[in-house]
């Protein structure tokens, strides 16, 4: 964990021209983006809220689909450290999913079995520089994760992550060597809304920089997204309509750009 944080910090402290070698722009005119690489989201409208952060987004799963052209060559340790870190968090993903299934009293491997070898996993590194006007901008605007499960590793002593409950925002404490497990919208649907996918955001800091690393794990795009049959009976009907994961992802991005949650449109 220390090596991963150190390599991340070293990457973001490099000169801009070095970081741009991993740019997510396909061409030089700034109009064509790809999922992987260094840079921000595409701005789709004038009222598109901008986030106060620098970021690097890399595919780690499946391993044979990693695009090493977008993985930093500097610092030299980066690739090996991320490979090792991703292998550990993948095991943790399965442990958490099995634990949730046991809590729900369904087959322990039910959620793990929804993840094929083709399911994607991404590492997203965020750098939040000190912000002179935290009243004007967020580090990351409010949203819920649309994937299955997120494993988040944050700076030891710099907070900023907040979760929403009943319309109020609560700080998530920053603790050394602690991972935050965040359930995504796909898992909320699959557990029929018993465990929820929280809306969260990141606020900025006037004095300190902040680093975080989120590992996003998804379901295979051809999987039918629906509540687990073992959680349904006459007294517990499905709370969400079913759909292919790839169709859910398409709807997710469209609603995210509008500042809305797609999962709300699927509730029965």
Coordinates of N, CA, C and O in Angstrom, one line a residue, residues 20-23 34 36-37 58 66-73 79:
X20 N 1.6 13.7 -19.9 CA 0.8 13.7 -21.2 C 1.2 12.6 -22.1 O 0.5 12.3 -23.1
X21 N 2.3 11.9 -21.8 CA 2.7 10.7 -22.6 C 1.6 9.6 -22.4 O 1.5 8.7 -23.3
X22 N 0.9 9.7 -21.4 CA -0.2 8.7 -21.1 C -1.6 9.3 -21.4 O -2.6 8.8 -20.9
X23 N -1.7 10.4 -22.1 CA -2.9 11.1 -22.3 C -4.1 10.2 -22.9 O -3.8 9.3 -23.6
X34 N -10.5 8.5 -25.1 CA -10.7 7.1 -24.9 C -10.8 6.9 -23.4 O -10.5 7.8 -22.6
X36 N -9.1 4.9 -21.3 CA -7.9 4.8 -20.5 C -7.0 6.0 -20.8 O -7.0 6.7 -21.8
X37 N -6.1 6.3 -19.8 CA -5.1 7.3 -19.9 C -5.2 8.4 -18.9 O -6.0 8.4 -17.9
X58 N -6.7 3.4 -15.7 CA -6.1 2.3 -16.4 C -6.9 1.0 -16.2 O -7.3 0.7 -15.1
X66 N -4.8 -5.3 -20.9 CA -4.1 -4.1 -20.3 C -3.4 -3.4 -21.5 O -2.8 -4.0 -22.3
X67 N -3.6 -2.1 -21.5 CA -3.0 -1.3 -22.6 C -1.8 -0.6 -22.0 O -1.9 0.5 -21.5
X68 N -0.7 -1.2 -22.1 CA 0.5 -0.7 -21.4 C 1.1 0.6 -22.0 O 1.9 1.3 -21.4
X69 N 0.6 0.9 -23.2 CA 0.9 2.2 -23.8 C 0.5 3.4 -22.9 O 1.0 4.5 -23.0
X70 N -0.6 3.1 -22.1 CA -1.2 4.2 -21.3 C -0.7 4.1 -19.8 O -1.0 4.9 -19.0
X71 N 0.1 3.0 -19.5 CA 0.6 2.9 -18.2 C 1.9 3.7 -18.1 O 2.8 3.6 -19.0
X72 N 2.1 4.5 -17.1 CA 3.3 5.3 -17.0 C 4.6 4.5 -17.0 O 4.7 3.4 -16.4
X73 N 5.6 5.0 -17.7 CA 6.9 4.3 -17.7 C 7.8 4.9 -16.5 O 8.8 4.3 -16.2
X79 N 4.5 0.2 -12.8 CA 3.8 -1.0 -13.4 C 3.9 -2.2 -12.5 O 2.8 -2.9 -12.3

